[in-house]
């Protein structure tokens, strides 16, 4: 990186902090901090939902998959998320803002105390919040590795730079800052991604190369299912993506909760799904073409970084690096906001017991403090990790296993057909999913591996979620749960609140 690249990257960080400071004026209470007061426009919520689904892994791990496997990456990742968004537009996204409208929730787990009971809510809250710290720490490490590859910046310094900027704007501006910086990051990412596409196409000989590269690549690279990424793997990821992108991943639920109405939330998730359908085609093309530009790479996970250095002129390299960071910063800042909401509205009230609830001002202060501490702790963990893998990678693996088991009672619990699934169903489904993952990954690893790499990956991805869903449904059938408050909650989520109708003056007087 040259001076112009550093100037672009530095300007990006300054703008992100500036947006956070401006957003501070819109935050008056905890509801503003965590849910934008329920006033986030549908288009901003949709773009923020889209941006919060990426991280630096796209430019590292996914670049390696694109280099070695080809188009199958788009099918099992981007296409499954698009399908998930379509499903969510009907069943899940509209219900999140209705929970805020009717019950005043500002945390994605807050309604579970009524839907099930306090112990079930606390188990899901504590397990998800604790492990998410390690997941975010891994994202800092990935970003720092990218900065190290591009500019030789030490890993520790890279973590402090990227994490520190995110810490400042997230702590100051809350969800408004997260969403507005997501918007800025979306614009930067778009410019950077289109620039990479243009220069890659020019390098390959012009517009005709967009279709022509596939005849020059191995035949398997143009197939929708190739290598380990089979139809079974695709179906498994359809399930995982549906669970994750509709609120199972808490920071994405926050985007829906912040929407003004169920209708607005539906439009936002459809916009996000449309972006996932189109934008990865632009983003991944240079990665698909990389074997032609950079043949025989020993480390395919460096493909995108090396492409950037080879193809782009001075200045644009810094913009692309900023675009890479934007993905991770968008995801981690929204993670911090969601976890902070869970801490303030779910965990702390349970620890305080029967004491008087916190005031709105105290909740806002507590939200900022918990956001600061969450990001700070994740940075400390990232700094103490020897590498992106090792023990840190193991914890991330376990967090991935918990996404499904935590999300099953969260999401299915909002739907009327599952209203007889109570606290026992929630707790046993969570425990079963975790046990099945441990058995598949460790105790039964050898027999599962003997089925072949593709089958093994499919089992490891799908088995915990399927087990959780089956146990959840079976418990609801064998031990149906009846609770008036829970039933009323579920039934109230089927439609938006009717707008208040103002009576004519004459009628009111009469």
XYZ file of C-alpha atoms in Angstrom:
510
model
C 0.000 0.000 0.000
C 1.180 3.486 -0.889
C 0.459 6.847 0.733
C -2.683 7.379 -1.374
C -4.020 3.981 -0.241
C -3.391 4.841 3.410
C -5.080 8.201 2.863
C -8.212 6.511 1.493
C -8.278 3.956 4.321
C -7.711 6.633 6.954
C -10.474 8.808 5.493
C -12.816 5.808 5.640
C -12.163 5.291 9.348
C -12.658 9.008 10.061
C -15.989 9.018 8.202
C -17.193 5.981 10.192
C -16.433 7.738 13.473
C -18.090 10.920 12.181
C -21.275 9.022 11.334
C -21.318 7.546 14.827
C -20.980 10.986 16.375
C -23.786 12.381 14.205
C -26.026 9.422 15.106
C -25.525 10.246 18.790
C -27.984 13.140 18.416
C -30.743 10.669 17.479
C -30.249 8.513 20.585
C -32.315 9.733 23.527
C -33.093 6.455 25.315
C -32.436 2.713 25.290
C -35.069 2.074 22.614
C -33.271 4.515 20.290
C -29.917 2.906 21.072
C -31.006 -0.690 20.460
C -33.890 -0.455 17.960
C -33.617 3.052 16.437
C -36.897 3.814 18.193
C -38.705 1.583 15.693
C -38.273 4.284 13.048
C -35.680 2.806 10.711
C -36.769 3.112 7.044
C -37.307 -0.250 5.353
C -34.626 0.392 2.733
C -32.018 1.254 5.365
C -32.987 -1.795 7.436
C -32.680 -3.957 4.305
C -29.243 -2.641 3.363
C -28.084 -2.961 6.979
C -29.414 -6.547 7.135
C -27.513 -7.323 3.947
C -24.247 -5.755 5.102
C -24.443 -7.402 8.524
C -24.337 -10.829 6.902
C -20.757 -10.480 5.646
C -17.363 -10.575 7.272
C -13.722 -10.719 6.231
C -14.231 -14.467 5.699
C -15.749 -13.582 2.310
C -12.344 -12.354 1.110
C -10.326 -15.139 2.753
C -12.134 -18.469 3.134
C -14.722 -17.871 0.398
C -12.039 -16.613 -1.987
C -10.275 -19.955 -1.530
C -13.500 -21.876 -2.280
C -14.131 -19.766 -5.387
C -10.555 -20.389 -6.546
C -10.712 -24.173 -6.113
C -14.392 -24.973 -6.732
C -15.971 -22.142 -8.765
C -19.631 -21.230 -9.184
C -20.864 -23.672 -6.513
C -19.903 -21.053 -3.923
C -22.651 -18.722 -5.182
C -25.240 -21.515 -5.154
C -24.686 -22.826 -1.630
C -24.026 -19.421 -0.010
C -25.739 -16.500 -1.783
C -28.651 -18.441 -3.265
C -29.492 -20.136 0.043
C -29.619 -16.732 1.755
C -31.930 -15.395 -0.955
C -34.260 -18.358 -0.383
C -34.046 -17.761 3.369
C -35.075 -14.132 2.894
C -38.078 -15.165 0.788
C -39.186 -17.606 3.493
C -38.605 -14.992 6.179
C -40.665 -12.372 4.376
C -43.708 -14.598 4.886
C -43.146 -16.183 8.292
C -40.570 -14.384 10.427
C -39.515 -10.831 9.508
C -42.973 -9.221 9.959
C -43.375 -10.726 13.437
C -40.285 -9.071 14.945
C -41.528 -5.437 14.813
C -44.952 -6.595 16.001
C -43.266 -7.865 19.175
C -41.839 -4.383 19.686
C -45.167 -2.698 18.933
C -47.201 -4.844 21.318
C -44.752 -5.755 24.075
C -42.083 -3.051 23.921
C -39.175 -5.433 23.351
C -35.779 -4.045 22.408
C -33.913 -7.365 22.649
C -34.525 -10.391 20.393
C -34.749 -12.687 23.438
C -36.902 -10.457 25.618
C -40.208 -12.009 24.570
C -39.053 -15.536 25.500
C -39.742 -14.954 29.195
C -43.440 -14.660 28.307
C -43.444 -17.202 25.488
C -41.737 -19.869 27.650
C -40.391 -18.902 31.058
C -37.417 -17.148 32.641
C -35.097 -20.210 32.886
C -35.514 -21.006 29.176
C -34.833 -17.386 28.257
C -31.722 -17.240 30.451
C -30.207 -20.453 29.078
C -30.486 -19.160 25.529
C -29.258 -15.684 26.506
C -26.186 -16.769 28.458
C -25.043 -19.465 26.025
C -25.388 -17.241 22.965
C -23.866 -14.129 24.511
C -20.819 -15.886 25.975
C -19.803 -17.689 22.814
C -20.475 -14.703 20.549
C -17.518 -12.924 22.134
C -15.188 -15.523 20.616
C -16.919 -15.391 17.254
C -16.387 -11.623 17.058
C -12.785 -12.021 18.210
C -12.189 -14.267 15.200
C -13.514 -11.558 12.883
C -11.045 -9.023 14.320
C -8.267 -11.546 13.711
C -9.382 -12.065 10.090
C -9.422 -8.313 9.424
C -5.998 -7.891 10.986
C -4.621 -10.712 8.837
C -5.867 -8.930 5.704
C -4.228 -5.673 6.785
C -1.030 -7.585 7.496
C -1.044 -9.123 3.984
C -1.680 -5.774 2.290
C 0.473 -3.433 4.314
C 2.646 -5.466 6.671
C 0.872 -4.016 9.709
C 1.412 -6.267 12.755
C -1.629 -8.376 13.647
C -2.001 -6.781 17.085
C -1.925 -3.251 15.644
C -4.484 -4.220 13.008
C -6.857 -5.551 15.682
C -6.502 -2.342 17.689
C -7.158 -0.132 14.638
C -10.209 -1.926 13.221
C -11.675 -2.879 16.595
C -11.015 0.540 18.078
C -12.834 2.416 15.296
C -15.832 0.078 15.570
C -15.832 0.425 19.351
C -16.054 4.218 19.128
C -18.945 4.578 16.685
C -20.947 1.622 18.077
C -20.696 2.853 21.664
C -21.670 6.406 20.741
C -24.461 5.946 18.219
C -26.041 2.528 18.849
C -28.157 0.920 16.122
C -28.580 4.219 14.240
C -24.788 4.437 13.926
C -24.568 0.770 12.914
C -27.211 1.152 10.190
C -25.880 4.453 8.849
C -22.310 3.179 8.731
C -23.657 0.049 7.043
C -25.087 2.357 4.395
C -21.743 4.116 3.971
C -19.951 0.796 3.893
C -22.401 -0.484 1.286
C -21.552 2.441 -0.987
C -17.801 1.968 -0.518
C -18.095 -1.786 -1.018
C -20.095 -1.232 -4.205
C -17.495 1.111 -5.685
C -14.640 -1.190 -4.666
C -16.364 -4.342 -5.938
C -17.282 -2.795 -9.286
C -13.714 -1.496 -9.676
C -12.352 -5.007 -9.089
C -14.816 -6.418 -11.631
C -13.865 -3.852 -14.287
C -10.128 -4.360 -13.887
C -10.488 -8.156 -13.804
C -12.596 -8.141 -16.989
C -10.068 -5.830 -18.674
C -7.222 -8.146 -17.654
C -9.051 -11.128 -19.168
C -9.703 -9.447 -22.506
C -12.980 -7.559 -22.260
C -16.680 -8.024 -21.604
C -16.793 -11.313 -23.511
C -14.637 -12.850 -20.781
C -17.558 -12.702 -18.305
C -19.035 -15.724 -20.063
C -15.810 -16.890 -21.682
C -13.807 -17.678 -18.557
C -15.863 -20.803 -17.857
C -14.575 -22.558 -20.974
C -11.018 -21.812 -19.840
C -11.527 -23.051 -16.297
C -11.906 -26.707 -15.262
C -15.350 -28.040 -16.245
C -16.399 -28.516 -12.616
C -16.000 -24.772 -11.935
C -19.145 -23.945 -13.914
C -21.295 -26.559 -12.182
C -23.851 -25.490 -9.524
C -22.837 -28.433 -7.353
C -19.208 -29.494 -7.280
C -16.743 -31.166 -4.968
C -17.950 -31.167 -1.372
C -20.775 -28.755 -2.194
C -23.455 -31.231 -3.214
C -27.241 -30.919 -3.438
C -27.436 -32.269 0.111
C -25.032 -29.583 1.312
C -27.121 -26.947 -0.494
C -30.330 -28.141 1.198
C -28.588 -28.196 4.574
C -27.478 -24.599 4.103
C -30.977 -23.577 3.026
C -32.055 -24.711 6.487
C -29.124 -23.035 8.269
C -29.562 -19.773 6.346
C -33.301 -19.685 7.028
C -32.640 -20.061 10.740
C -29.767 -17.587 10.843
C -30.879 -14.756 8.532
C -34.397 -14.466 9.943
C -33.340 -13.673 13.486
C -31.508 -16.735 14.750
C -28.437 -14.548 14.441
C -29.456 -11.854 16.908
C -27.990 -8.832 15.160
C -30.160 -9.559 12.113
C -33.262 -9.774 14.303
C -32.435 -6.252 15.542
C -32.842 -4.909 12.015
C -36.366 -6.278 11.821
C -37.280 -5.094 15.317
C -36.210 -1.565 14.306
C -38.609 -1.496 11.343
C -41.780 0.602 11.854
C -44.166 -2.261 11.011
C -44.405 -5.835 9.840
C -44.971 -4.616 6.287
C -41.778 -2.536 6.416
C -39.803 -5.494 7.820
C -41.093 -7.691 4.985
C -39.916 -5.147 2.409
C -36.526 -4.872 4.106
C -35.833 -8.614 4.025
C -36.947 -8.827 0.389
C -34.491 -6.020 -0.464
C -31.719 -7.853 1.385
C -32.568 -11.076 -0.459
C -32.483 -9.285 -3.817
C -29.041 -7.879 -2.995
C -27.794 -11.360 -2.074
C -29.116 -12.629 -5.396
C -27.292 -9.987 -7.477
C -24.324 -8.511 -5.639
C -22.284 -11.719 -5.021
C -22.182 -12.256 -8.787
C -20.197 -9.006 -9.001
C -18.155 -9.647 -5.881
C -17.199 -13.247 -6.689
C -16.335 -12.852 -10.385
C -12.697 -11.821 -9.773
C -12.394 -14.744 -7.350
C -13.776 -17.164 -9.956
C -11.377 -15.758 -12.559
C -8.379 -15.828 -10.205
C -7.025 -19.211 -11.437
C -6.582 -17.620 -14.893
C -4.862 -14.506 -13.555
C -2.934 -16.138 -10.678
C -2.491 -19.809 -11.633
C -1.232 -22.489 -9.240
C -1.523 -20.530 -6.016
C -0.125 -22.389 -3.025
C -2.463 -20.488 -0.671
C -5.827 -19.910 -2.419
C -7.114 -17.986 0.599
C -4.790 -15.141 -0.460
C -6.318 -14.986 -3.948
C -8.425 -11.853 -3.485
C -5.682 -9.918 -1.697
C -3.152 -10.802 -4.417
C -5.635 -9.915 -7.154
C -6.166 -6.509 -5.597
C -2.435 -5.815 -5.474
C -1.905 -6.927 -9.074
C -4.931 -5.374 -10.782
C -5.665 -2.063 -9.091
C -3.835 1.267 -9.303
C -2.631 3.233 -6.299
C -5.524 4.633 -4.285
C -8.042 2.004 -5.325
C -6.175 -0.616 -3.293
C -6.987 1.380 -0.175
C -10.626 1.585 -1.240
C -10.865 -2.191 -1.685
C -9.211 -2.766 1.687
C -11.748 -0.380 3.209
C -14.477 -2.400 1.488
C -13.121 -5.584 3.061
C -13.057 -4.008 6.495
C -16.545 -2.637 5.989
C -17.981 -6.139 5.943
C -16.408 -7.149 9.234
C -17.094 -3.823 10.942
C -20.749 -3.961 9.866
C -21.176 -7.456 11.284
C -19.261 -6.943 14.517
C -20.848 -3.599 15.384
C -24.328 -5.046 14.916
C -23.325 -8.104 16.950
C -22.211 -5.824 19.770
C -25.504 -3.920 19.715
C -27.584 -7.108 19.800
C -25.555 -8.711 22.595
C -25.708 -5.485 24.591
C -29.503 -5.473 24.233
C -29.658 -9.043 25.548
C -27.420 -8.148 28.485
C -29.401 -5.039 29.453
C -32.934 -6.341 28.904
C -32.613 -10.064 29.601
C -29.593 -10.940 31.735
C -29.301 -7.958 34.117
C -33.037 -7.866 35.046
C -32.868 -11.578 35.908
C -29.817 -10.993 38.101
C -31.505 -8.028 39.823
C -34.569 -10.100 40.646
C -37.425 -8.153 42.219
C -35.607 -4.838 42.394
C -37.084 -1.786 40.704
C -36.491 -1.864 36.902
C -33.729 0.312 35.514
C -34.722 3.756 34.303
C -34.498 4.551 30.599
C -31.432 6.707 31.219
C -29.754 3.903 33.201
C -30.535 1.422 30.415
C -28.986 3.736 27.834
C -25.841 4.178 29.919
C -25.719 0.451 30.584
C -26.156 -0.251 26.874
C -23.184 1.926 25.983
C -21.046 0.392 28.721
C -21.932 -3.190 27.742
C -21.270 -2.427 24.050
C -17.867 -0.996 24.997
C -17.030 -3.986 27.200
C -18.213 -6.548 24.647
C -16.088 -5.131 21.833
C -13.169 -4.544 24.203
C -13.268 -8.114 25.517
C -13.476 -9.565 22.022
C -10.412 -7.506 21.053
C -8.492 -8.812 24.086
C -9.329 -12.394 23.079
C -8.261 -11.707 19.494
C -4.976 -10.195 20.706
C -4.238 -13.225 22.872
C -4.957 -15.773 20.136
C -1.935 -17.321 18.442
C -3.724 -17.497 15.111
C -7.115 -17.448 13.460
C -7.423 -21.174 14.132
C -6.333 -23.200 17.131
C -8.352 -22.835 20.288
C -10.150 -19.774 18.902
C -11.251 -21.733 15.859
C -12.619 -24.468 18.097
C -14.754 -21.974 20.025
C -16.048 -20.508 16.767
C -17.003 -24.025 15.694
C -19.033 -24.448 18.860
C -20.730 -21.114 18.339
C -21.730 -22.247 14.854
C -23.228 -25.369 16.414
C -25.283 -23.278 18.839
C -26.823 -20.970 16.235
C -29.426 -23.532 15.199
C -30.356 -24.926 18.633
C -30.791 -21.404 20.030
C -32.716 -20.187 16.998
C -35.209 -23.070 16.766
C -37.194 -22.129 19.915
C -36.756 -18.414 19.100
C -38.223 -18.559 15.608
C -40.669 -21.452 15.767
C -41.950 -20.054 19.046
C -43.410 -17.088 17.129
C -45.569 -19.276 14.866
C -49.111 -20.393 15.722
C -48.655 -24.105 14.719
C -45.974 -24.445 17.437
C -47.789 -22.644 20.263
C -48.078 -25.907 22.258
C -44.284 -26.219 22.430
C -43.381 -24.894 25.873
C -40.317 -24.393 28.099
C -39.409 -28.098 28.159
C -39.468 -28.209 24.375
C -37.220 -25.137 24.191
C -34.652 -26.422 26.695
C -34.519 -30.012 25.473
C -34.274 -28.958 21.823
C -31.366 -26.642 22.708
C -29.579 -29.392 24.644
C -30.228 -32.020 21.971
C -28.802 -29.853 19.214
C -25.627 -29.271 21.173
C -25.250 -32.973 22.036
C -25.825 -34.070 18.440
C -23.188 -31.621 17.220
C -20.665 -32.924 19.769
C -21.407 -36.546 18.806
C -21.151 -35.855 15.076
C -18.001 -33.774 15.320
C -16.089 -35.830 17.868
C -17.497 -39.151 19.094
C -18.736 -40.284 15.660
C -16.222 -38.332 13.579
C -14.532 -41.407 12.077
C -17.713 -43.252 10.939
C -19.147 -40.031 9.515
C -15.877 -39.217 7.724
C -15.961 -42.670 6.103
C -19.129 -41.601 4.255
C -17.082 -39.108 2.250
C -16.196 -35.459 2.716
C -19.398 -34.114 1.172
C -21.697 -36.307 3.274
C -19.688 -35.557 6.413
C -19.989 -31.792 5.909
C -23.711 -32.084 5.257
C -24.251 -34.105 8.428
C -22.177 -31.741 10.581
C -24.078 -28.720 9.252
C -27.627 -30.047 9.310
C -27.776 -32.645 12.092
C -27.796 -30.264 15.118
C -30.552 -28.056 13.671
C -32.697 -30.958 12.500
C -32.329 -32.685 15.864
C -33.335 -29.494 17.685
C -36.371 -28.976 15.452
C -37.526 -32.601 15.776
C -37.224 -32.622 19.575
C -38.996 -29.261 19.784
C -41.953 -30.559 17.767
C -42.093 -33.939 19.536
C -42.217 -32.302 22.967
C -45.041 -30.057 21.812
C -46.955 -33.142 20.659
C -46.251 -35.374 23.655
C -46.412 -32.657 26.321
C -48.605 -29.853 24.929
C -48.188 -26.645 26.881
C -51.089 -24.345 27.668
C -50.470 -20.822 28.868
C -52.817 -17.897 28.264
C -50.120 -15.213 28.138
C -48.027 -17.266 25.704
C -51.015 -18.033 23.477
C -52.009 -14.387 23.406
C -48.470 -13.391 22.438
C -48.316 -15.825 19.529
C -51.778 -14.924 18.223
C -51.017 -11.197 18.335
C -48.156 -11.560 15.834
C -50.253 -12.528 12.829
C -50.989 -8.942 11.737
C -49.825 -5.364 12.201
C -51.537 -3.061 14.650
C -54.394 -1.167 13.062
C -53.597 2.571 12.823
C -55.581 4.738 15.179
C -58.558 6.424 13.496
C -59.281 10.028 14.438
C -62.992 10.771 14.821
C -64.451 13.927 13.250
C -64.939 16.744 15.728
C -68.732 16.560 15.369
C -68.780 12.858 16.184
C -66.501 13.302 19.164
C -68.724 16.073 20.581
C -71.867 14.026 20.012
